[in-house]
CSV table of C-alpha atoms in Angstrom, one decimal:
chain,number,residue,atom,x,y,z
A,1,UNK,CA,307.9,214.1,6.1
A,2,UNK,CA,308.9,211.0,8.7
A,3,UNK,CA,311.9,213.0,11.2
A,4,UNK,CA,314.2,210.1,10.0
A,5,UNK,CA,313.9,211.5,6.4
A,6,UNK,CA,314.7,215.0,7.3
A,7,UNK,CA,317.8,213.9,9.7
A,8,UNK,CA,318.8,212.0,6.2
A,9,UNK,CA,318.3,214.9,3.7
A,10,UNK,CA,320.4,217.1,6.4
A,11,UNK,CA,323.4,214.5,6.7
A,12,UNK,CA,323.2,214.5,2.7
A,13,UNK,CA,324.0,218.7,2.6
A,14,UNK,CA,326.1,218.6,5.3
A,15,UNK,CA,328.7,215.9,4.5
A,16,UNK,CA,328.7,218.0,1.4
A,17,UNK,CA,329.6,221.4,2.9
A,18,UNK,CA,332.3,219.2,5.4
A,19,UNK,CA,333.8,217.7,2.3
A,20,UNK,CA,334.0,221.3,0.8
A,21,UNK,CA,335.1,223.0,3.7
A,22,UNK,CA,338.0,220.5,3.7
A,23,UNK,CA,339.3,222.1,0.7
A,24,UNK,CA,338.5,219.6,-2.0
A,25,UNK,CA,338.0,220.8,-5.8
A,26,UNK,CA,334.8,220.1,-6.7
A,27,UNK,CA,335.1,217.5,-8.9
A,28,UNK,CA,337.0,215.4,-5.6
A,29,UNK,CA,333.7,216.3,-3.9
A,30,UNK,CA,332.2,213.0,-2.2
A,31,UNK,CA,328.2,213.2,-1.9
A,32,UNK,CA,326.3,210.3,-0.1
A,33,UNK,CA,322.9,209.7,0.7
A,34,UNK,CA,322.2,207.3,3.7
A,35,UNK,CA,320.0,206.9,6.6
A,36,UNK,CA,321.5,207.0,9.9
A,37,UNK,CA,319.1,204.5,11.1
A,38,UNK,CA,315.0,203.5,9.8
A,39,UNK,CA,313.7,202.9,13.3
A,40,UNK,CA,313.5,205.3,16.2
A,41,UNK,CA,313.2,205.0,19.6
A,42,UNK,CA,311.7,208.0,20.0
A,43,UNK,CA,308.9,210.1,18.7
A,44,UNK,CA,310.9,213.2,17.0
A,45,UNK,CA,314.2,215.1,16.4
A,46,UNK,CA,315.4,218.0,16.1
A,47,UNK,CA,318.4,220.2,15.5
A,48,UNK,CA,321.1,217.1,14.5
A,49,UNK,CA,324.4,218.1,13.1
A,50,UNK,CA,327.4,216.4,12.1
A,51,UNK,CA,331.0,216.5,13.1
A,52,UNK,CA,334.1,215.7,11.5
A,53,UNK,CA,336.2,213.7,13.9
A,54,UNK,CA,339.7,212.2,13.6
A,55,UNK,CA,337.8,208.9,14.3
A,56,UNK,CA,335.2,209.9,11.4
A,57,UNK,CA,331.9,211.1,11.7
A,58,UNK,CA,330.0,211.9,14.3
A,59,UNK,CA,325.9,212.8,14.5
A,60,UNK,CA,324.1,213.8,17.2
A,61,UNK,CA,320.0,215.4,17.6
A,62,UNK,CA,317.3,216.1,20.4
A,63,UNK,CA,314.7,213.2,20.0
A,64,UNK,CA,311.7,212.7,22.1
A,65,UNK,CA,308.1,212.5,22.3
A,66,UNK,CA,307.8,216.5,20.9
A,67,UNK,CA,310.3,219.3,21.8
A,68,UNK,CA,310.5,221.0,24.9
A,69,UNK,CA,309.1,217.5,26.6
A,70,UNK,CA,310.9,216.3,29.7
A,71,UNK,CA,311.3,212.9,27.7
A,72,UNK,CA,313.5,214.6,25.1
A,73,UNK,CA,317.3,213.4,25.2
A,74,UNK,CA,320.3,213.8,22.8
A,75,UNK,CA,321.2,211.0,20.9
A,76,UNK,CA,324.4,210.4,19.2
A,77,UNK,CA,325.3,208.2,16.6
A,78,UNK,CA,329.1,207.2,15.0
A,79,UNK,CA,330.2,206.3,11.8
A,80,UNK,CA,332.2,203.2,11.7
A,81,UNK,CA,333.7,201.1,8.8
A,82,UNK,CA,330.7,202.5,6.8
A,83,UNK,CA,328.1,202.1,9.0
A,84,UNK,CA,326.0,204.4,11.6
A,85,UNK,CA,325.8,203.0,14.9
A,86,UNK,CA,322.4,202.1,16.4
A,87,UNK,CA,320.9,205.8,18.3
């Protein structure tokens, strides 16, 4: 599976668990599927995770050519009027 598709199926749970932890009922539970972006400027990621922010949500993962590589950086990414910003 591509790295984008993981950090996609990982947003999915977690903006689950965040809407749960925020106390909704279940049936007020929000679930969305969406890719944070299609094209990468790097190789691979690695241990994202997501924030609740008073601003909304913020993502953020190690990408680079492989892990441990000096070219490995953390990239963030924002949710804004419905939309991920670019990496």
């Amino acid at each position: 599976m591509k790295p984008y598709k993981l950090l996609s199926l990982f947003f999915v749970i977690m903006i689950f668990l965040l809407n749960n932890l925020a106390g909704q009922k279940n049936k007020d539970l929000i679930m969305e599927e969406e890719f944070i972006f299609t094209e990468a400027p790097f190789a691979s990621c690695h241990a994202s995770t997501i924030e609740s922010t008073p601003d909304g949500l913020v993502a953020a993962w190690f990408g680079g050519t492989h892990e441990k590589n000096k070219d490995v950086e953390i990239w963030l990414s924002r949710r804004n009027n419905g939309q991920w910003t670019d990496p």
